[in-house]
Tab-separated table of N, CA and C in Angstrom:
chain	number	residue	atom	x	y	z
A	153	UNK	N	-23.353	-7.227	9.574
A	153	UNK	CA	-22.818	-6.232	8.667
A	153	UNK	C	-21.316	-6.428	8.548
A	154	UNK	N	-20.950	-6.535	7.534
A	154	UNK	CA	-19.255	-6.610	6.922
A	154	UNK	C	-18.648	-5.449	7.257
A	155	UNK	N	-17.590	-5.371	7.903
A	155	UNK	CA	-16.550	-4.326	7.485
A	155	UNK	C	-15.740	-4.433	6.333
A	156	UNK	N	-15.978	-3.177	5.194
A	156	UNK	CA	-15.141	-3.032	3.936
A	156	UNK	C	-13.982	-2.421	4.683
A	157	UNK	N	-13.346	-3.157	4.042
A	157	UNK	CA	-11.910	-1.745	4.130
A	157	UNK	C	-11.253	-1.839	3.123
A	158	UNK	N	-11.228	-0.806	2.804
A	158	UNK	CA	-10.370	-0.151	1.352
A	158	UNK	C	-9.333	-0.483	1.343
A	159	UNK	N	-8.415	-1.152	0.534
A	159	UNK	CA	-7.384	-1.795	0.337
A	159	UNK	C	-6.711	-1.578	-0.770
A	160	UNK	N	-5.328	-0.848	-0.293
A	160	UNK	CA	-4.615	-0.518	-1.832
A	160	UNK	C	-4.337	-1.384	-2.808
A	161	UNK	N	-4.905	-1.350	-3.993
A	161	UNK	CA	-4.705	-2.483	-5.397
A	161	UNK	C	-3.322	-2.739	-5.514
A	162	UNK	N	-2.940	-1.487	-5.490
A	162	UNK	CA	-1.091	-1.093	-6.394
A	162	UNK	C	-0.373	-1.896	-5.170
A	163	UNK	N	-0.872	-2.186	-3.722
A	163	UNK	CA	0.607	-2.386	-2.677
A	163	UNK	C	1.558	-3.330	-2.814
A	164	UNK	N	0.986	-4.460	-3.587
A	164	UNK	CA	2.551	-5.450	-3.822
A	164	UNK	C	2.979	-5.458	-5.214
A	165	UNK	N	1.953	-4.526	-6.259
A	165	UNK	CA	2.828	-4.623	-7.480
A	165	UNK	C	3.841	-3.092	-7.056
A	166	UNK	N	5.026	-3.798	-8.071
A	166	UNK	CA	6.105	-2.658	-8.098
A	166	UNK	C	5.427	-2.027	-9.536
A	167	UNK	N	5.772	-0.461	-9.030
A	167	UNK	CA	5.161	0.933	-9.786
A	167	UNK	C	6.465	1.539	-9.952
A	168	UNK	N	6.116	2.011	-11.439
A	168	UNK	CA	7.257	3.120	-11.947
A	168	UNK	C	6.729	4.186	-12.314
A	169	UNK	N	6.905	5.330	-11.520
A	169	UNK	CA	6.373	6.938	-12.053
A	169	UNK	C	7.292	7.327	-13.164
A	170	UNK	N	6.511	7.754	-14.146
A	170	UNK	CA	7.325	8.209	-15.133
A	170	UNK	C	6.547	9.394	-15.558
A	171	UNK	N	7.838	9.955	-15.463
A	171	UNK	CA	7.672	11.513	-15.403
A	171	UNK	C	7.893	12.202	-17.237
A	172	UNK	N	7.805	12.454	-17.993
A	172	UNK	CA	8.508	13.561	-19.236
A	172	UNK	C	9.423	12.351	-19.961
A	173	UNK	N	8.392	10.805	-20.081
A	173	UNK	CA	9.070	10.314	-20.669
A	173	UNK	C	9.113	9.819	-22.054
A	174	UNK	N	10.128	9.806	-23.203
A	174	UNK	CA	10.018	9.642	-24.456
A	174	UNK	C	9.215	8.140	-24.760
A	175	UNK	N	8.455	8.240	-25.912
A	175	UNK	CA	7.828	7.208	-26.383
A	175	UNK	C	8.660	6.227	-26.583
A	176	UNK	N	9.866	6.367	-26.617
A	176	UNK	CA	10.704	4.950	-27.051
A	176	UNK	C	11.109	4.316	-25.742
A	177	UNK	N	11.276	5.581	-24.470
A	177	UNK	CA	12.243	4.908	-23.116
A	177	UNK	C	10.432	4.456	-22.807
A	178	UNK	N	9.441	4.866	-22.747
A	178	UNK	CA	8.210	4.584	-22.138
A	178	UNK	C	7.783	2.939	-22.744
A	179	UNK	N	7.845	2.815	-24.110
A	179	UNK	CA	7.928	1.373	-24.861
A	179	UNK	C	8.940	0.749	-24.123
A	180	UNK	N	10.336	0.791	-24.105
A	180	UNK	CA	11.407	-0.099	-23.360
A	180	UNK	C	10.966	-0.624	-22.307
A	181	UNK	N	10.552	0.320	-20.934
A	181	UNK	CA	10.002	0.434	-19.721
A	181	UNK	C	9.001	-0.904	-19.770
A	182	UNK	N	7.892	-0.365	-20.477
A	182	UNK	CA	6.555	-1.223	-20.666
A	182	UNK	C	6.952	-3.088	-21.216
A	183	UNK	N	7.919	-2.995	-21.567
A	183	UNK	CA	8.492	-4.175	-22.797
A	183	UNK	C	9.352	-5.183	-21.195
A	184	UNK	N	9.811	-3.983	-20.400
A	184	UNK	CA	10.440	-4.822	-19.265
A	184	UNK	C	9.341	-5.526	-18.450
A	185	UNK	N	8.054	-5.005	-18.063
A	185	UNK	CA	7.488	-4.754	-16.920
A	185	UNK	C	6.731	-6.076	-16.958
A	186	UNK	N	6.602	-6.864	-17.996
A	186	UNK	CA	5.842	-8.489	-17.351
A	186	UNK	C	6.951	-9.048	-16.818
A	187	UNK	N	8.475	-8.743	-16.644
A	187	UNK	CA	10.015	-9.822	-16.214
A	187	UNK	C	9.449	-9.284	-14.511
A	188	UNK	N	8.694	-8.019	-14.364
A	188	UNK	CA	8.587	-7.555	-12.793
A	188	UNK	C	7.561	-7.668	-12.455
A	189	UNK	N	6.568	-8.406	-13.147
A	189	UNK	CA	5.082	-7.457	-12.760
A	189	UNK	C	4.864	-6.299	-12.387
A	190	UNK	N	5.336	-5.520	-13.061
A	190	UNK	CA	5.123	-4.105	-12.817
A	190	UNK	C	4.355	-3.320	-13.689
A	191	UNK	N	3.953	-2.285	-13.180
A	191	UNK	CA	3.199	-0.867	-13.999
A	191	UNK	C	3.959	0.281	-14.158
A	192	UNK	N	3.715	0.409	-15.409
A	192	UNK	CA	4.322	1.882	-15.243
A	192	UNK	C	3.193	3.030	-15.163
A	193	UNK	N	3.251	3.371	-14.629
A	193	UNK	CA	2.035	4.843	-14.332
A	193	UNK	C	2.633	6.083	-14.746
A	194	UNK	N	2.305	6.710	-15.913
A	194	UNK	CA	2.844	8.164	-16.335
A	194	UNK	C	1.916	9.140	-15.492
A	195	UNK	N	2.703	10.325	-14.902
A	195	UNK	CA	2.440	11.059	-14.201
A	195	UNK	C	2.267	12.668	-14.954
A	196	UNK	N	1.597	12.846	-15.293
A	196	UNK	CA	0.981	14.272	-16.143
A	196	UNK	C	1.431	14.985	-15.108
A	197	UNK	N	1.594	16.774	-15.938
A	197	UNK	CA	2.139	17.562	-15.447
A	197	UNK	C	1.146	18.073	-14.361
A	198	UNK	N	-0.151	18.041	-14.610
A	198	UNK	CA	-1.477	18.496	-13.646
A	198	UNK	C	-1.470	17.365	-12.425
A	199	UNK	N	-1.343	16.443	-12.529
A	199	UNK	CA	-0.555	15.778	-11.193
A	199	UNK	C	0.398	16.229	-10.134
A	200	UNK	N	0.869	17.119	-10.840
A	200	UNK	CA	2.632	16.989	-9.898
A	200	UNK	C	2.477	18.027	-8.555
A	201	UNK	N	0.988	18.480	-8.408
A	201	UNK	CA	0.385	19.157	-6.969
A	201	UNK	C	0.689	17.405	-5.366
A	202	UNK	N	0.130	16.418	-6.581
A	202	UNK	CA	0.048	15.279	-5.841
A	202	UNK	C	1.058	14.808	-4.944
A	203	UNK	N	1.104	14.456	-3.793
A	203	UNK	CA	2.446	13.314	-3.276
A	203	UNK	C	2.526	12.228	-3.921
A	204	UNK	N	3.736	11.489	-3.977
A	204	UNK	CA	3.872	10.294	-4.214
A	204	UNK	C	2.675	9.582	-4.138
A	205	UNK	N	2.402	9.407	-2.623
A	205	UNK	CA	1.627	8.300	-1.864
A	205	UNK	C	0.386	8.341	-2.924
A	206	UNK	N	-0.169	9.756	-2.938
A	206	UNK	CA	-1.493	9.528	-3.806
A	206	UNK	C	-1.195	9.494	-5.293
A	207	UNK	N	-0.098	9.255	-5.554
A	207	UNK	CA	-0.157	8.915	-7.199
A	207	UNK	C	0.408	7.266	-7.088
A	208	UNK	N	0.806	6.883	-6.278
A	208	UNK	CA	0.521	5.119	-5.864
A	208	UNK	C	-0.721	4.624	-5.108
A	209	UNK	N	-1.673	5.500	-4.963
A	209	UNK	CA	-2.808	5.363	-5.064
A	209	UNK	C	-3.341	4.817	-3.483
A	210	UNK	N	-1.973	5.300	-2.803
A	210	UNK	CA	-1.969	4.761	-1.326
A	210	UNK	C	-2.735	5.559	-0.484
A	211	UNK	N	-3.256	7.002	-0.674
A	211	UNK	CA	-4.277	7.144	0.441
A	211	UNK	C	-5.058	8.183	-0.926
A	212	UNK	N	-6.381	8.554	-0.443
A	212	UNK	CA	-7.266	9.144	-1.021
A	212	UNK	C	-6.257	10.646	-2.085
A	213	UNK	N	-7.021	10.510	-3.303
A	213	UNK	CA	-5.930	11.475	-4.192
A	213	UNK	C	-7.474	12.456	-4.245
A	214	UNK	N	-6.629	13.677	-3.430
A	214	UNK	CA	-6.905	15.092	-3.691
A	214	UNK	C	-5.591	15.792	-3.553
A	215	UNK	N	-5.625	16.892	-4.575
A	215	UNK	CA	-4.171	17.745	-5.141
A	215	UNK	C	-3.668	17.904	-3.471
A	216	UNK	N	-2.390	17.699	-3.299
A	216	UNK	CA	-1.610	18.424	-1.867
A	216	UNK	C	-1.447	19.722	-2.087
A	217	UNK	N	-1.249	20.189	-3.083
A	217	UNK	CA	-1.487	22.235	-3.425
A	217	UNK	C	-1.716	21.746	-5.036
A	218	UNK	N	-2.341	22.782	-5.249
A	218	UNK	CA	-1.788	23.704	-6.850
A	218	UNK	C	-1.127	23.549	-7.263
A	219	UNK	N	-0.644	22.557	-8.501
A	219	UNK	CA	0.759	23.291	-9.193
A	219	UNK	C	0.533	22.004	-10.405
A	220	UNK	N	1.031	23.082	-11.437
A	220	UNK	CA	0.966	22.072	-12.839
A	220	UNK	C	2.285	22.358	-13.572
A	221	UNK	N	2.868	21.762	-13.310
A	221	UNK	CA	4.258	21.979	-13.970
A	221	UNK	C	4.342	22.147	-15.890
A	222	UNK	N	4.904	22.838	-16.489
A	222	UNK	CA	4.558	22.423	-17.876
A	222	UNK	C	5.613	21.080	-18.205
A	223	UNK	N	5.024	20.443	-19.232
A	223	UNK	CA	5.575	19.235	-19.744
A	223	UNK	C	7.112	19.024	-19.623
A	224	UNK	N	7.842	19.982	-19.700
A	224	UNK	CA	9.211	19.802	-20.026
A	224	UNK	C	10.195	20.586	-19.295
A	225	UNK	N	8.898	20.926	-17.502
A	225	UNK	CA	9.761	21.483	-17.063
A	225	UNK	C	10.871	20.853	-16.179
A	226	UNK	N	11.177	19.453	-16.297
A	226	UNK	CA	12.040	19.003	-15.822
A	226	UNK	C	12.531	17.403	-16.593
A	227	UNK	N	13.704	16.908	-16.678
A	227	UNK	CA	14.047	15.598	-17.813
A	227	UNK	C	13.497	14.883	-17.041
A	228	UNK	N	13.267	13.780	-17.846
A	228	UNK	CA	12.488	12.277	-17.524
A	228	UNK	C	12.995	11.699	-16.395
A	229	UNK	N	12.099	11.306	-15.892
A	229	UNK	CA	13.018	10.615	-14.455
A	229	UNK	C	11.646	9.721	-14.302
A	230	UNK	N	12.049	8.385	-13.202
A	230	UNK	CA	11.200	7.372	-12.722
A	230	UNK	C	11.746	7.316	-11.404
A	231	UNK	N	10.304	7.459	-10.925
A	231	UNK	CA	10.429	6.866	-9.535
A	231	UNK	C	10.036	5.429	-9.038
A	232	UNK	N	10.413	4.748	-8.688
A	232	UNK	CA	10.019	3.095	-8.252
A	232	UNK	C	9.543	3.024	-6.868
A	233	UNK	N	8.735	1.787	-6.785
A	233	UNK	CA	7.872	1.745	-5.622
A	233	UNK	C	7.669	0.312	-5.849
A	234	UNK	N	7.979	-0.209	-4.151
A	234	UNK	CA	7.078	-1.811	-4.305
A	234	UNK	C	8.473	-2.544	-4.540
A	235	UNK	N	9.635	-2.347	-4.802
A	235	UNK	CA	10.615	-3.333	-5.814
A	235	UNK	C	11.361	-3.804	-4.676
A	236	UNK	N	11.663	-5.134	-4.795
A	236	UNK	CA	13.039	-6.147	-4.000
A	236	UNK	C	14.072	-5.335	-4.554
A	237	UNK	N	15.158	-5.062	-3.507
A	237	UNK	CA	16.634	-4.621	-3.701
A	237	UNK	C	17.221	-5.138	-4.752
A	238	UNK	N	16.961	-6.128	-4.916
A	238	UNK	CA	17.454	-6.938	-6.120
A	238	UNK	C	16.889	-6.673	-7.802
A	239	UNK	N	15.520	-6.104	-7.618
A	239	UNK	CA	15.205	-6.299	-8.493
A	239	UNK	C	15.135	-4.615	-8.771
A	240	UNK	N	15.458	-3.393	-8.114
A	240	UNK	CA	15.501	-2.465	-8.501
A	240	UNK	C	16.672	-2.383	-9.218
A	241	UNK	N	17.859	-3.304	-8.919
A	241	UNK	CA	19.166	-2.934	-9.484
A	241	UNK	C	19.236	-3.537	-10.620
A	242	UNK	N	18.292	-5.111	-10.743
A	242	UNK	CA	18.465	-5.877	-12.224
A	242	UNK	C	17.609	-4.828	-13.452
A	243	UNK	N	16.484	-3.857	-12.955
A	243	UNK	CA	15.769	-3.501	-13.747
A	243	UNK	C	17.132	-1.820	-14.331
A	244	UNK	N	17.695	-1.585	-12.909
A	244	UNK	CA	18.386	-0.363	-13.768
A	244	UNK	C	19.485	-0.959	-14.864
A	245	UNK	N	19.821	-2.051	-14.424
A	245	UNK	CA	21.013	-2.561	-15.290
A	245	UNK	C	20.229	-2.833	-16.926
A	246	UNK	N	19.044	-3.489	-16.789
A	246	UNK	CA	18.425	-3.736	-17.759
A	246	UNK	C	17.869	-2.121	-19.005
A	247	UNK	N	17.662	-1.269	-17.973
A	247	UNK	CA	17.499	0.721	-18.509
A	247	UNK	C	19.093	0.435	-19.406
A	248	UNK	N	19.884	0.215	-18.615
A	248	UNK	CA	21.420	0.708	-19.508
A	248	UNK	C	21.473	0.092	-20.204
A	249	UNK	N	21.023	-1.340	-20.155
A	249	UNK	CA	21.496	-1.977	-21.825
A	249	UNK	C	20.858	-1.681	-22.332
A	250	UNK	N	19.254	-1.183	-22.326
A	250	UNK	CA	18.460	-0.626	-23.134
A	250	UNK	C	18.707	0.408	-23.793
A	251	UNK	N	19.977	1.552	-23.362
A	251	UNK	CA	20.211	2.980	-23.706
A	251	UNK	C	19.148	3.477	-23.644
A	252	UNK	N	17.965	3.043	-22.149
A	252	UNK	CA	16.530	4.107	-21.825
A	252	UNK	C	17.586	5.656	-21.376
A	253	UNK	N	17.374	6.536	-21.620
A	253	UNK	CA	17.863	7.754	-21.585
A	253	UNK	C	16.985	8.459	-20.401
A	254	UNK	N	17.147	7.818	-19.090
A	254	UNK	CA	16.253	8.942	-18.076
A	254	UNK	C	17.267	8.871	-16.861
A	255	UNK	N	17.241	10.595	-17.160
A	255	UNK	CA	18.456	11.159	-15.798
A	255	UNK	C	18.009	11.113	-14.533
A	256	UNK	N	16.852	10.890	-14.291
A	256	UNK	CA	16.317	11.344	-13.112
A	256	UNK	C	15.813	10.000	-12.276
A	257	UNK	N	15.942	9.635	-11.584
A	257	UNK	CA	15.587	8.084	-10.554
A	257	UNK	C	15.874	8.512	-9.058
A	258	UNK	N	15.237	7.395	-8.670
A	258	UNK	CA	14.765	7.270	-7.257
A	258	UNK	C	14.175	6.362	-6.784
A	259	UNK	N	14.086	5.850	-5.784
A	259	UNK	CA	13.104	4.958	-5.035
A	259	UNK	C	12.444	5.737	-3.960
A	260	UNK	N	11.178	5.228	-4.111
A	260	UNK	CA	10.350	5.292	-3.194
A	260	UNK	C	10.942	4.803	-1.633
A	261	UNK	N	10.683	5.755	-0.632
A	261	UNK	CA	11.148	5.985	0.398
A	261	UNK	C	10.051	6.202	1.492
A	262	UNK	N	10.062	5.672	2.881
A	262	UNK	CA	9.226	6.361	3.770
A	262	UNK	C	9.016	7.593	3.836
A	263	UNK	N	10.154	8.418	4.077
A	263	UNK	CA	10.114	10.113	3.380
A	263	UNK	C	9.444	10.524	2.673
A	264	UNK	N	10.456	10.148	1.497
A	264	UNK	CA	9.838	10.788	0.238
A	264	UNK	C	8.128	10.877	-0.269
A	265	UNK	N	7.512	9.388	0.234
A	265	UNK	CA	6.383	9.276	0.030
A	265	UNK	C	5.392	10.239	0.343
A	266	UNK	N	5.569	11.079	1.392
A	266	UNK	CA	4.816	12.105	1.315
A	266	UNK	C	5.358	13.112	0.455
A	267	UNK	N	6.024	13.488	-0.153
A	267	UNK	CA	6.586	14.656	-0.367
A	267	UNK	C	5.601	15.112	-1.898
A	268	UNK	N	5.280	16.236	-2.271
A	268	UNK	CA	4.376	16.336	-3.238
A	268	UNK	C	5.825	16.290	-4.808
A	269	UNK	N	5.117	15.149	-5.357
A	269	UNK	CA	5.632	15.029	-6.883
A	269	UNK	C	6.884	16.065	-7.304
A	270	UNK	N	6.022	17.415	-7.678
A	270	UNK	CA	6.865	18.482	-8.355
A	270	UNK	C	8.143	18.869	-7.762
A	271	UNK	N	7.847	18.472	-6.210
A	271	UNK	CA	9.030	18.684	-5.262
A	271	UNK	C	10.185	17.961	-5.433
A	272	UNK	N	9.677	16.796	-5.294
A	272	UNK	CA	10.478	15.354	-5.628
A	272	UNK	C	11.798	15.777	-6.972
A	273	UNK	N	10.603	16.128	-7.767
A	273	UNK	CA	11.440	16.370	-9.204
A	273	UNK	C	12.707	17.325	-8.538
A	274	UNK	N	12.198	18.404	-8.383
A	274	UNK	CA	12.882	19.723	-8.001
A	274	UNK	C	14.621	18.773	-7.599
A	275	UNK	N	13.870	18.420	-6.124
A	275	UNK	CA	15.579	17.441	-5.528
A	275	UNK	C	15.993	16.816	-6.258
A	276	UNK	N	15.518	16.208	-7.410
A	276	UNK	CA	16.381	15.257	-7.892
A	276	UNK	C	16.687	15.767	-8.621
A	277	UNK	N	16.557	16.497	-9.378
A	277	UNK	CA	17.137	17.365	-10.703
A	277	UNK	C	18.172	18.088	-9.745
A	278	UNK	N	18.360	18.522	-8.732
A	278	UNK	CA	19.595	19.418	-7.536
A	278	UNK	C	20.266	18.000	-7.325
A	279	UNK	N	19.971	16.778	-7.212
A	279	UNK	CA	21.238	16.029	-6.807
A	279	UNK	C	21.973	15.607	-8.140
A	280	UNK	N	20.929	15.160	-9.312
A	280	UNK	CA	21.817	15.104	-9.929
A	280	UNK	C	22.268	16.132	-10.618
A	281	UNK	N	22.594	17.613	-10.902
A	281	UNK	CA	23.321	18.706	-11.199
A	281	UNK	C	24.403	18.276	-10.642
A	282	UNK	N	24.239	18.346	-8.995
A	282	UNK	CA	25.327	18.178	-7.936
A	282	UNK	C	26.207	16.734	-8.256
A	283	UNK	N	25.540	16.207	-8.694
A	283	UNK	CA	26.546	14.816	-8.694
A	283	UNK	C	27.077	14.857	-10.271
A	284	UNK	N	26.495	15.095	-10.950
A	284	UNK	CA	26.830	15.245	-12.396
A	284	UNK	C	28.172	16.170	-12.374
A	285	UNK	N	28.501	17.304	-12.080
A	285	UNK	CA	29.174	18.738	-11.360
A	285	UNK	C	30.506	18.057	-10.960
A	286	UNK	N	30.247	17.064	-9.417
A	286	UNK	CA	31.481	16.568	-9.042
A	286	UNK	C	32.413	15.894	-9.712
A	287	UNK	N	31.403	14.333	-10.561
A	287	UNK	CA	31.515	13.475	-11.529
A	287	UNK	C	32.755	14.260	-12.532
A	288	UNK	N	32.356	15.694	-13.409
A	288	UNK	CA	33.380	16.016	-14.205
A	288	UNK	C	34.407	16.459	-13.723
A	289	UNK	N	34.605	16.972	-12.617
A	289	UNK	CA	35.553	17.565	-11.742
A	289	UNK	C	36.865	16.794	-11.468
A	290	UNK	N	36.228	14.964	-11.098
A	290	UNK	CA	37.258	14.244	-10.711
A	290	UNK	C	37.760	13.803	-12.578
A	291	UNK	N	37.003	14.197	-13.362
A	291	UNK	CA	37.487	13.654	-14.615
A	291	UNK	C	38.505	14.669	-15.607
A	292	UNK	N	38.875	15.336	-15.233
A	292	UNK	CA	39.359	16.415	-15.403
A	292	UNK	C	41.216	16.296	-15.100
């Protein structure tokens, strides 16, 4: 008798969660992703109960709580997963020449990976306020 063992599909491609994102930054995204082998995986608002981990499909996906955020309750943001140091920074450089318009980023983290989706959003929308906040302060 064989032992199966379930083996994550997604673990060496690099994944981009995309959260509330416009059809044109979602086309750009998609237009990059054969230079990475990457996926982009859009993350619906009835998701965002999920952790990370189970929306990279890394352990069994049942909701971590309740919660359905509505569509627009927070700006577009991507989270990355899977990416060489190198290649997270060539792909953001590649977002700016694109003028992809998403405030919200992150990498996937040992941390973070558990943390449920909607949460995720929550902090990052508080760091960047907070960093956005300082940013005009010194410009001033």
């Amino acid at each position: 008798m064989k032992a199966h063992i379930a083996r994550n599909q997604n673990a060496d491609v690099p994944l981009v969660l995309g959260w509330n994102l416009s059809p044109a930054d979602r086309g750009k995204l998609e237009g990059m992703a054969p230079a990475f082998g990457m996926k982009v995986l859009l993350v619906s608002p009835a998701d965002a109960g999920k952790t990370v981990a189970q929306l990279l499909g890394e352990v069994e996906t049942k909701a971590a709580r309740t919660l359905v955020l509505e569509p627009g309750a927070y700006p577009p943001a991507v989270v990355l997963a899977n990416f060489k140091e190198k290649d997270v920074d060539t792909l953001l450089d590649l977002m700016k020449q694109a003028q992809v318009t998403i405030p919200l980023k992150a990498v996937v983290t040992p941390s973070n990976r558990s943390w449920v989706f909607g949460d995720l959003l929550a902090h990052l929308q508080e760091e960047h306020a907070a960093f956005t906040a300082a940013k005009e302060n010194h410009t001033v």
